[in-house]
Amino acid sequence: MRANKAGMVVLEIVLILLALLFLYPLFLAIFNSFKSFQEVMTDVIALPKHWTFDNYSYVWKYINYPRLFLNNTVITVLGLAGIILVSSIAAYKLSRTKSRASAIVYFICIMPMLIPFQSIMLTVLKTARFLHLSDSTWGLGLLYWGFGAPLAVFIYHGFVKGIPKEIDESAMIDGASGFRLFFTVIFPLLKSVTTTIVIIDVMWIWNDFLLPLLMVNGSPTTKTLTLAAYTFVGQYTSDWQYAMTAMVMAVLPSIIVFIFLQKYIVKGVVAGAVKG
């Protein structure tokens, strides 16, 4: 018993140290957001000598934070709605259809997870311009449907396989159509795994940098919060105190969402793994 307790203590210490190691960049950004430019240049690691909120008030006005927050919200909500709707329906149908064609289509749906975005980003950019999706928040939100669907289909597919088919048969006997069966019977059973997908995609879409840089960077009215932080870093001069402040203001909403809902990530993923 003593050996087991000692092992648990050592494990907890190691996990705490690893957590601090991963959180250190965030703490560093927060500390430097309260410094002046001189303090940041003098010692970026030290705690602020004079804590000031002037950086936050300046960045709030300079980047028009409420407008960019609205842009992020529109993009994230639109992207999430499409990912959840399309992926849940596709995963349910593929899971319930037992055929070689269904297996092939499922493989095609999840295969994009293996393709690095950097290898196709120029093609995506040209296609988006051809379809008039660039330089608009709604166009960027639509693009996230395709990039977020593969992982969502994979997670939903494993979860749906654990739902008994007798539920479908009972609903169909009662006269439910295909869409009514899915939205009134099946989709409510996907609550836990849907919450997991929402959290994962909120963290991804809200804090994404590369895709917004390609799609909406040219228009000041459609920029995102992460792109606004990048505007303080230039070729000849960089306002690091403002860049750190803007980054903290950009990621803070997604961190708050994660803190309140992070328990559902493990719950949903484990449920999908066991049921699948």
PDB file of C-alpha atoms in Angstrom:
ATOM      1  CA  MET A   1       0.000   0.000   0.000  1.00  0.00           C
ATOM      2  CA  ARG A   2       2.815   2.422   0.858  1.00  0.00           C
ATOM      3  CA  ALA A   3       4.537   1.641  -2.429  1.00  0.00           C
ATOM      4  CA  ASN A   4       1.312   2.313  -4.335  1.00  0.00           C
ATOM      5  CA  LYS A   5       0.775   5.619  -2.528  1.00  0.00           C
ATOM      6  CA  ALA A   6       4.351   6.684  -3.193  1.00  0.00           C
ATOM      7  CA  GLY A   7       3.951   5.810  -6.861  1.00  0.00           C
ATOM      8  CA  MET A   8       0.744   7.855  -7.088  1.00  0.00           C
ATOM      9  CA  VAL A   9       2.452  10.844  -5.467  1.00  0.00           C
ATOM     10  CA  VAL A  10       5.338  10.654  -7.929  1.00  0.00           C
ATOM     11  CA  LEU A  11       2.896  10.345 -10.836  1.00  0.00           C
ATOM     12  CA  GLU A  12       0.920  13.378  -9.653  1.00  0.00           C
ATOM     13  CA  ILE A  13       4.100  15.438  -9.332  1.00  0.00           C
ATOM     14  CA  VAL A  14       5.179  14.466 -12.850  1.00  0.00           C
ATOM     15  CA  LEU A  15       1.730  15.339 -14.256  1.00  0.00           C
ATOM     16  CA  ILE A  16       1.739  18.706 -12.474  1.00  0.00           C
ATOM     17  CA  LEU A  17       5.172  19.528 -13.888  1.00  0.00           C
ATOM     18  CA  LEU A  18       4.049  18.544 -17.383  1.00  0.00           C
ATOM     19  CA  ALA A  19       0.916  20.682 -17.025  1.00  0.00           C
ATOM     20  CA  LEU A  20       3.010  23.672 -15.961  1.00  0.00           C
ATOM     21  CA  LEU A  21       5.343  23.079 -18.898  1.00  0.00           C
ATOM     22  CA  PHE A  22       2.457  23.157 -21.381  1.00  0.00           C
ATOM     23  CA  LEU A  23       0.800  26.154 -19.684  1.00  0.00           C
ATOM     24  CA  TYR A  24       4.021  28.166 -19.458  1.00  0.00           C
ATOM     25  CA  PRO A  25       3.620  29.876 -22.897  1.00  0.00           C
ATOM     26  CA  LEU A  26       0.112  30.998 -21.899  1.00  0.00           C
ATOM     27  CA  PHE A  27       1.338  32.360 -18.570  1.00  0.00           C
ATOM     28  CA  LEU A  28       4.196  34.110 -20.376  1.00  0.00           C
ATOM     29  CA  ALA A  29       1.760  35.800 -22.761  1.00  0.00           C
ATOM     30  CA  ILE A  30      -0.487  36.894 -19.879  1.00  0.00           C
ATOM     31  CA  PHE A  31       2.394  38.353 -17.849  1.00  0.00           C
ATOM     32  CA  ASN A  32       3.800  40.261 -20.819  1.00  0.00           C
ATOM     33  CA  SER A  33       0.381  41.661 -21.668  1.00  0.00           C
ATOM     34  CA  PHE A  34       0.620  43.738 -18.471  1.00  0.00           C
ATOM     35  CA  LYS A  35       4.100  45.106 -19.270  1.00  0.00           C
ATOM     36  CA  SER A  36       5.277  48.154 -21.146  1.00  0.00           C
ATOM     37  CA  PHE A  37       7.374  47.819 -24.293  1.00  0.00           C
ATOM     38  CA  GLN A  38      10.549  48.596 -22.344  1.00  0.00           C
ATOM     39  CA  GLU A  39       9.864  45.883 -19.787  1.00  0.00           C
ATOM     40  CA  VAL A  40       9.155  43.297 -22.476  1.00  0.00           C
ATOM     41  CA  MET A  41      12.418  44.136 -24.239  1.00  0.00           C
ATOM     42  CA  THR A  42      14.386  44.157 -20.976  1.00  0.00           C
ATOM     43  CA  ASP A  43      13.245  40.813 -19.568  1.00  0.00           C
ATOM     44  CA  VAL A  44      10.467  38.841 -21.224  1.00  0.00           C
ATOM     45  CA  ILE A  45      10.477  36.125 -18.551  1.00  0.00           C
ATOM     46  CA  ALA A  46      10.257  38.284 -15.417  1.00  0.00           C
ATOM     47  CA  LEU A  47       6.994  39.297 -13.791  1.00  0.00           C
ATOM     48  CA  PRO A  48       5.782  42.845 -14.493  1.00  0.00           C
ATOM     49  CA  LYS A  49       7.288  45.484 -12.251  1.00  0.00           C
ATOM     50  CA  HIS A  50       4.385  47.830 -12.882  1.00  0.00           C
ATOM     51  CA  TRP A  51       1.096  46.115 -13.712  1.00  0.00           C
ATOM     52  CA  THR A  52      -0.920  48.142 -16.216  1.00  0.00           C
ATOM     53  CA  PHE A  53      -4.170  47.660 -18.108  1.00  0.00           C
ATOM     54  CA  ASP A  54      -3.338  50.323 -20.693  1.00  0.00           C
ATOM     55  CA  ASN A  55      -2.425  47.637 -23.225  1.00  0.00           C
ATOM     56  CA  TYR A  56      -5.899  46.135 -23.031  1.00  0.00           C
ATOM     57  CA  SER A  57      -7.719  49.438 -23.479  1.00  0.00           C
ATOM     58  CA  TYR A  58      -5.485  50.350 -26.423  1.00  0.00           C
ATOM     59  CA  VAL A  59      -5.890  46.979 -28.165  1.00  0.00           C
ATOM     60  CA  TRP A  60      -9.662  46.995 -27.552  1.00  0.00           C
ATOM     61  CA  LYS A  61     -10.013  50.262 -29.465  1.00  0.00           C
ATOM     62  CA  TYR A  62      -7.274  49.728 -32.049  1.00  0.00           C
ATOM     63  CA  ILE A  63      -8.526  46.383 -33.409  1.00  0.00           C
ATOM     64  CA  ASN A  64     -12.210  47.167 -32.793  1.00  0.00           C
ATOM     65  CA  TYR A  65     -12.563  44.126 -30.553  1.00  0.00           C
ATOM     66  CA  PRO A  66     -16.406  43.961 -30.516  1.00  0.00           C
ATOM     67  CA  ARG A  67     -16.508  43.794 -34.344  1.00  0.00           C
ATOM     68  CA  LEU A  68     -13.822  41.106 -34.546  1.00  0.00           C
ATOM     69  CA  PHE A  69     -15.475  39.170 -31.718  1.00  0.00           C
ATOM     70  CA  LEU A  70     -18.682  39.190 -33.770  1.00  0.00           C
ATOM     71  CA  ASN A  71     -16.749  37.955 -36.822  1.00  0.00           C
ATOM     72  CA  ASN A  72     -15.292  35.077 -34.811  1.00  0.00           C
ATOM     73  CA  THR A  73     -18.711  34.219 -33.427  1.00  0.00           C
ATOM     74  CA  VAL A  74     -20.365  34.158 -36.866  1.00  0.00           C
ATOM     75  CA  ILE A  75     -17.595  32.023 -38.352  1.00  0.00           C
ATOM     76  CA  THR A  76     -17.553  29.594 -35.423  1.00  0.00           C
ATOM     77  CA  VAL A  77     -21.328  29.189 -35.156  1.00  0.00           C
ATOM     78  CA  LEU A  78     -21.751  28.759 -38.911  1.00  0.00           C
ATOM     79  CA  GLY A  79     -18.899  26.261 -39.091  1.00  0.00           C
ATOM     80  CA  LEU A  80     -20.170  24.267 -36.109  1.00  0.00           C
ATOM     81  CA  ALA A  81     -23.740  24.128 -37.403  1.00  0.00           C
ATOM     82  CA  GLY A  82     -22.656  22.706 -40.745  1.00  0.00           C
ATOM     83  CA  ILE A  83     -20.167  20.242 -39.270  1.00  0.00           C
ATOM     84  CA  ILE A  84     -22.639  18.820 -36.759  1.00  0.00           C
ATOM     85  CA  LEU A  85     -25.592  18.661 -39.164  1.00  0.00           C
ATOM     86  CA  VAL A  86     -23.789  17.126 -42.137  1.00  0.00           C
ATOM     87  CA  SER A  87     -21.502  14.831 -40.163  1.00  0.00           C
ATOM     88  CA  SER A  88     -24.154  13.392 -37.848  1.00  0.00           C
ATOM     89  CA  ILE A  89     -26.524  12.552 -40.713  1.00  0.00           C
ATOM     90  CA  ALA A  90     -23.731  11.098 -42.848  1.00  0.00           C
ATOM     91  CA  ALA A  91     -22.299   9.032 -39.993  1.00  0.00           C
ATOM     92  CA  TYR A  92     -25.735   7.680 -39.041  1.00  0.00           C
ATOM     93  CA  LYS A  93     -26.559   6.627 -42.594  1.00  0.00           C
ATOM     94  CA  LEU A  94     -23.129   5.076 -43.195  1.00  0.00           C
ATOM     95  CA  SER A  95     -23.259   3.220 -39.897  1.00  0.00           C
ATOM     96  CA  ARG A  96     -26.703   1.778 -40.562  1.00  0.00           C
ATOM     97  CA  THR A  97     -25.903   0.777 -44.161  1.00  0.00           C
ATOM     98  CA  LYS A  98     -23.938  -2.464 -44.204  1.00  0.00           C
ATOM     99  CA  SER A  99     -22.393  -2.733 -47.646  1.00  0.00           C
ATOM    100  CA  ARG A 100     -19.039  -2.448 -49.379  1.00  0.00           C
ATOM    101  CA  ALA A 101     -20.086   0.821 -51.008  1.00  0.00           C
ATOM    102  CA  SER A 102     -20.899   2.272 -47.578  1.00  0.00           C
ATOM    103  CA  ALA A 103     -17.487   1.224 -46.262  1.00  0.00           C
ATOM    104  CA  ILE A 104     -15.765   2.853 -49.242  1.00  0.00           C
ATOM    105  CA  VAL A 105     -17.717   6.092 -48.819  1.00  0.00           C
ATOM    106  CA  TYR A 106     -16.894   6.106 -45.093  1.00  0.00           C
ATOM    107  CA  PHE A 107     -13.201   5.681 -45.872  1.00  0.00           C
ATOM    108  CA  ILE A 108     -13.368   8.556 -48.382  1.00  0.00           C
ATOM    109  CA  CYS A 109     -15.087  10.752 -45.774  1.00  0.00           C
ATOM    110  CA  ILE A 110     -12.422  10.269 -43.095  1.00  0.00           C
ATOM    111  CA  MET A 111      -9.395  10.080 -45.404  1.00  0.00           C
ATOM    112  CA  PRO A 112      -8.914  13.903 -45.555  1.00  0.00           C
ATOM    113  CA  MET A 113      -7.757  13.742 -41.927  1.00  0.00           C
ATOM    114  CA  LEU A 114      -4.499  12.280 -43.278  1.00  0.00           C
ATOM    115  CA  ILE A 115      -3.910  15.119 -45.764  1.00  0.00           C
ATOM    116  CA  PRO A 116      -1.898  18.112 -44.436  1.00  0.00           C
ATOM    117  CA  PHE A 117      -3.679  21.396 -45.031  1.00  0.00           C
ATOM    118  CA  GLN A 118      -0.487  23.034 -46.287  1.00  0.00           C
ATOM    119  CA  SER A 119      -0.419  20.681 -49.260  1.00  0.00           C
ATOM    120  CA  ILE A 120      -3.844  21.791 -50.528  1.00  0.00           C
ATOM    121  CA  MET A 121      -4.153  25.372 -49.284  1.00  0.00           C
ATOM    122  CA  LEU A 122      -3.380  26.974 -52.654  1.00  0.00           C
ATOM    123  CA  THR A 123      -6.028  24.820 -54.323  1.00  0.00           C
ATOM    124  CA  VAL A 124      -8.490  25.720 -51.584  1.00  0.00           C
ATOM    125  CA  LEU A 125      -7.709  29.420 -52.022  1.00  0.00           C
ATOM    126  CA  LYS A 126      -8.275  29.324 -55.796  1.00  0.00           C
ATOM    127  CA  THR A 127     -11.478  27.315 -55.402  1.00  0.00           C
ATOM    128  CA  ALA A 128     -12.802  29.699 -52.749  1.00  0.00           C
ATOM    129  CA  ARG A 129     -12.143  32.696 -54.978  1.00  0.00           C
ATOM    130  CA  PHE A 130     -13.839  30.973 -57.904  1.00  0.00           C
ATOM    131  CA  LEU A 131     -16.916  30.315 -55.740  1.00  0.00           C
ATOM    132  CA  HIS A 132     -16.809  33.855 -54.250  1.00  0.00           C
ATOM    133  CA  LEU A 133     -16.260  32.507 -50.728  1.00  0.00           C
ATOM    134  CA  SER A 134     -13.142  34.531 -49.930  1.00  0.00           C
ATOM    135  CA  ASP A 135     -13.169  37.874 -48.087  1.00  0.00           C
ATOM    136  CA  SER A 136     -16.382  37.016 -46.230  1.00  0.00           C
ATOM    137  CA  THR A 137     -17.127  35.570 -42.805  1.00  0.00           C
ATOM    138  CA  TRP A 138     -19.900  33.308 -44.079  1.00  0.00           C
ATOM    139  CA  GLY A 139     -17.645  31.962 -46.817  1.00  0.00           C
ATOM    140  CA  LEU A 140     -14.955  31.135 -44.266  1.00  0.00           C
ATOM    141  CA  GLY A 141     -17.561  29.439 -42.080  1.00  0.00           C
ATOM    142  CA  LEU A 142     -18.644  27.257 -44.999  1.00  0.00           C
ATOM    143  CA  LEU A 143     -15.061  26.184 -45.655  1.00  0.00           C
ATOM    144  CA  TYR A 144     -14.808  24.809 -42.118  1.00  0.00           C
ATOM    145  CA  TRP A 145     -17.591  22.350 -42.975  1.00  0.00           C
ATOM    146  CA  GLY A 146     -15.287  20.403 -45.240  1.00  0.00           C
ATOM    147  CA  PHE A 147     -12.250  20.569 -42.984  1.00  0.00           C
ATOM    148  CA  GLY A 148     -14.138  19.643 -39.803  1.00  0.00           C
ATOM    149  CA  ALA A 149     -16.434  16.951 -41.201  1.00  0.00           C
ATOM    150  CA  PRO A 150     -13.898  14.059 -41.446  1.00  0.00           C
ATOM    151  CA  LEU A 151     -13.109  13.958 -37.717  1.00  0.00           C
ATOM    152  CA  ALA A 152     -16.757  14.521 -36.796  1.00  0.00           C
ATOM    153  CA  VAL A 153     -17.909  11.677 -39.074  1.00  0.00           C
ATOM    154  CA  PHE A 154     -15.276   9.401 -37.535  1.00  0.00           C
ATOM    155  CA  ILE A 155     -16.431  10.155 -33.977  1.00  0.00           C
ATOM    156  CA  TYR A 156     -20.157  10.008 -34.761  1.00  0.00           C
ATOM    157  CA  HIS A 157     -19.769   6.768 -36.722  1.00  0.00           C
ATOM    158  CA  GLY A 158     -18.204   4.950 -33.796  1.00  0.00           C
ATOM    159  CA  PHE A 159     -20.887   6.213 -31.416  1.00  0.00           C
ATOM    160  CA  VAL A 160     -23.880   5.400 -33.634  1.00  0.00           C
ATOM    161  CA  LYS A 161     -22.777   1.773 -33.960  1.00  0.00           C
ATOM    162  CA  GLY A 162     -23.515   1.367 -30.263  1.00  0.00           C
ATOM    163  CA  ILE A 163     -27.143   2.503 -30.614  1.00  0.00           C
ATOM    164  CA  PRO A 164     -29.439  -0.533 -31.043  1.00  0.00           C
ATOM    165  CA  LYS A 165     -31.155  -0.801 -34.417  1.00  0.00           C
ATOM    166  CA  GLU A 166     -34.358  -1.830 -32.642  1.00  0.00           C
ATOM    167  CA  ILE A 167     -34.851   1.854 -31.795  1.00  0.00           C
ATOM    168  CA  ASP A 168     -34.952   2.671 -35.510  1.00  0.00           C
ATOM    169  CA  GLU A 169     -37.369  -0.156 -36.211  1.00  0.00           C
ATOM    170  CA  SER A 170     -39.723   0.886 -33.411  1.00  0.00           C
ATOM    171  CA  ALA A 171     -39.833   4.472 -34.660  1.00  0.00           C
ATOM    172  CA  MET A 172     -40.463   3.373 -38.240  1.00  0.00           C
ATOM    173  CA  ILE A 173     -43.313   1.102 -37.097  1.00  0.00           C
ATOM    174  CA  ASP A 174     -44.869   4.144 -35.428  1.00  0.00           C
ATOM    175  CA  GLY A 175     -44.772   5.929 -38.786  1.00  0.00           C
ATOM    176  CA  ALA A 176     -41.667   8.111 -38.410  1.00  0.00           C
ATOM    177  CA  SER A 177     -39.984   9.156 -41.647  1.00  0.00           C
ATOM    178  CA  GLY A 178     -36.233   9.042 -42.126  1.00  0.00           C
ATOM    179  CA  PHE A 179     -35.516  12.634 -41.095  1.00  0.00           C
ATOM    180  CA  ARG A 180     -38.027  12.556 -38.256  1.00  0.00           C
ATOM    181  CA  LEU A 181     -36.472   9.328 -36.978  1.00  0.00           C
ATOM    182  CA  PHE A 182     -33.039  10.911 -36.969  1.00  0.00           C
ATOM    183  CA  PHE A 183     -33.877  14.311 -35.456  1.00  0.00           C
ATOM    184  CA  THR A 184     -36.415  13.164 -32.850  1.00  0.00           C
ATOM    185  CA  VAL A 185     -34.962   9.803 -31.820  1.00  0.00           C
ATOM    186  CA  ILE A 186     -31.322   9.366 -32.818  1.00  0.00           C
ATOM    187  CA  PHE A 187     -29.874  12.875 -32.576  1.00  0.00           C
ATOM    188  CA  PRO A 188     -30.899  13.399 -28.903  1.00  0.00           C
ATOM    189  CA  LEU A 189     -28.958  10.209 -28.088  1.00  0.00           C
ATOM    190  CA  LEU A 190     -25.838  11.816 -29.583  1.00  0.00           C
ATOM    191  CA  LYS A 191     -25.794  14.608 -27.000  1.00  0.00           C
ATOM    192  CA  SER A 192     -22.556  13.633 -25.252  1.00  0.00           C
ATOM    193  CA  VAL A 193     -20.548  13.028 -28.410  1.00  0.00           C
ATOM    194  CA  THR A 194     -21.980  16.195 -30.005  1.00  0.00           C
ATOM    195  CA  THR A 195     -20.767  18.195 -27.013  1.00  0.00           C
ATOM    196  CA  THR A 196     -17.310  16.717 -27.507  1.00  0.00           C
ATOM    197  CA  ILE A 197     -17.260  17.722 -31.163  1.00  0.00           C
ATOM    198  CA  VAL A 198     -18.504  21.216 -30.306  1.00  0.00           C
ATOM    199  CA  ILE A 199     -15.688  21.776 -27.808  1.00  0.00           C
ATOM    200  CA  ILE A 200     -12.991  20.440 -30.113  1.00  0.00           C
ATOM    201  CA  ASP A 201     -14.182  22.489 -33.078  1.00  0.00           C
ATOM    202  CA  VAL A 202     -14.727  25.681 -31.062  1.00  0.00           C
ATOM    203  CA  MET A 203     -11.114  25.530 -29.877  1.00  0.00           C
ATOM    204  CA  TRP A 204      -9.972  24.896 -33.452  1.00  0.00           C
ATOM    205  CA  ILE A 205     -12.127  27.346 -35.427  1.00  0.00           C
ATOM    206  CA  TRP A 206     -11.969  30.201 -32.918  1.00  0.00           C
ATOM    207  CA  ASN A 207      -8.168  30.103 -32.645  1.00  0.00           C
ATOM    208  CA  ASP A 208      -7.356  29.117 -36.233  1.00  0.00           C
ATOM    209  CA  PHE A 209      -4.841  31.353 -37.975  1.00  0.00           C
ATOM    210  CA  LEU A 210      -3.783  29.915 -41.332  1.00  0.00           C
ATOM    211  CA  LEU A 211      -7.162  29.522 -43.055  1.00  0.00           C
ATOM    212  CA  PRO A 212      -8.412  33.020 -42.053  1.00  0.00           C
ATOM    213  CA  LEU A 213      -5.041  34.416 -43.150  1.00  0.00           C
ATOM    214  CA  LEU A 214      -5.650  32.999 -46.627  1.00  0.00           C
ATOM    215  CA  MET A 215      -9.366  33.781 -46.891  1.00  0.00           C
ATOM    216  CA  VAL A 216     -10.143  37.089 -45.146  1.00  0.00           C
ATOM    217  CA  ASN A 217      -6.819  38.771 -44.360  1.00  0.00           C
ATOM    218  CA  GLY A 218      -7.242  41.301 -47.161  1.00  0.00           C
ATOM    219  CA  SER A 219     -10.433  42.823 -45.730  1.00  0.00           C
ATOM    220  CA  PRO A 220     -10.241  44.778 -42.435  1.00  0.00           C
ATOM    221  CA  THR A 221     -13.954  44.252 -41.755  1.00  0.00           C
ATOM    222  CA  THR A 222     -13.772  40.457 -41.925  1.00  0.00           C
ATOM    223  CA  LYS A 223     -10.594  39.793 -39.951  1.00  0.00           C
ATOM    224  CA  THR A 224     -10.577  37.452 -36.971  1.00  0.00           C
ATOM    225  CA  LEU A 225      -9.112  38.035 -33.531  1.00  0.00           C
ATOM    226  CA  THR A 226      -6.018  35.928 -34.165  1.00  0.00           C
ATOM    227  CA  LEU A 227      -5.286  37.884 -37.347  1.00  0.00           C
ATOM    228  CA  ALA A 228      -5.625  41.124 -35.397  1.00  0.00           C
ATOM    229  CA  ALA A 229      -2.876  39.990 -33.037  1.00  0.00           C
ATOM    230  CA  TYR A 230      -0.638  39.411 -36.037  1.00  0.00           C
ATOM    231  CA  THR A 231      -0.994  43.054 -37.130  1.00  0.00           C
ATOM    232  CA  PHE A 232       1.199  44.170 -34.228  1.00  0.00           C
ATOM    233  CA  VAL A 233       4.151  42.150 -35.563  1.00  0.00           C
ATOM    234  CA  GLY A 234       5.934  43.828 -38.484  1.00  0.00           C
ATOM    235  CA  GLN A 235       9.118  43.513 -40.510  1.00  0.00           C
ATOM    236  CA  TYR A 236      10.864  46.528 -39.012  1.00  0.00           C
ATOM    237  CA  THR A 237       9.141  46.984 -35.673  1.00  0.00           C
ATOM    238  CA  SER A 238       6.988  44.841 -33.400  1.00  0.00           C
ATOM    239  CA  ASP A 239       4.813  45.952 -30.501  1.00  0.00           C
ATOM    240  CA  TRP A 240       5.158  42.758 -28.524  1.00  0.00           C
ATOM    241  CA  GLN A 241       3.195  44.035 -25.543  1.00  0.00           C
ATOM    242  CA  TYR A 242       0.195  44.713 -27.785  1.00  0.00           C
ATOM    243  CA  ALA A 243       0.635  41.448 -29.676  1.00  0.00           C
ATOM    244  CA  MET A 244       0.617  39.497 -26.407  1.00  0.00           C
ATOM    245  CA  THR A 245      -2.419  41.422 -25.201  1.00  0.00           C
ATOM    246  CA  ALA A 246      -4.332  40.828 -28.420  1.00  0.00           C
ATOM    247  CA  MET A 247      -3.505  37.138 -28.316  1.00  0.00           C
ATOM    248  CA  VAL A 248      -4.748  36.815 -24.734  1.00  0.00           C
ATOM    249  CA  MET A 249      -7.959  38.635 -25.660  1.00  0.00           C
ATOM    250  CA  ALA A 250      -8.359  36.364 -28.685  1.00  0.00           C
ATOM    251  CA  VAL A 251      -7.960  32.996 -26.967  1.00  0.00           C
ATOM    252  CA  LEU A 252      -9.685  33.883 -23.668  1.00  0.00           C
ATOM    253  CA  PRO A 253     -13.277  33.113 -24.848  1.00  0.00           C
ATOM    254  CA  SER A 254     -12.331  29.661 -26.142  1.00  0.00           C
ATOM    255  CA  ILE A 255     -10.424  28.919 -22.917  1.00  0.00           C
ATOM    256  CA  ILE A 256     -13.507  29.818 -20.866  1.00  0.00           C
ATOM    257  CA  VAL A 257     -15.643  27.484 -23.002  1.00  0.00           C
ATOM    258  CA  PHE A 258     -13.091  24.707 -22.573  1.00  0.00           C
ATOM    259  CA  ILE A 259     -12.878  25.141 -18.791  1.00  0.00           C
ATOM    260  CA  PHE A 260     -16.642  24.810 -18.340  1.00  0.00           C
ATOM    261  CA  LEU A 261     -17.152  21.960 -20.822  1.00  0.00           C
ATOM    262  CA  GLN A 262     -13.851  20.035 -20.810  1.00  0.00           C
ATOM    263  CA  LYS A 263     -15.295  17.140 -18.811  1.00  0.00           C
ATOM    264  CA  TYR A 264     -17.515  16.247 -21.775  1.00  0.00           C
ATOM    265  CA  ILE A 265     -14.500  15.695 -24.049  1.00  0.00           C
ATOM    266  CA  VAL A 266     -13.311  12.589 -22.230  1.00  0.00           C
ATOM    267  CA  LYS A 267     -16.884  11.431 -21.639  1.00  0.00           C
ATOM    268  CA  GLY A 268     -17.849  11.653 -25.303  1.00  0.00           C
ATOM    269  CA  VAL A 269     -14.646  10.159 -26.726  1.00  0.00           C
ATOM    270  CA  VAL A 270     -14.661   7.241 -24.271  1.00  0.00           C
ATOM    271  CA  ALA A 271     -18.347   6.579 -24.944  1.00  0.00           C
ATOM    272  CA  GLY A 272     -17.708   6.494 -28.687  1.00  0.00           C
ATOM    273  CA  ALA A 273     -14.716   4.206 -28.304  1.00  0.00           C
ATOM    274  CA  VAL A 274     -16.541   1.735 -26.077  1.00  0.00           C
ATOM    275  CA  LYS A 275     -19.729   1.710 -28.137  1.00  0.00           C
ATOM    276  CA  GLY A 276     -17.792   1.394 -31.412  1.00  0.00           C
TER     277      GLY A 276
END
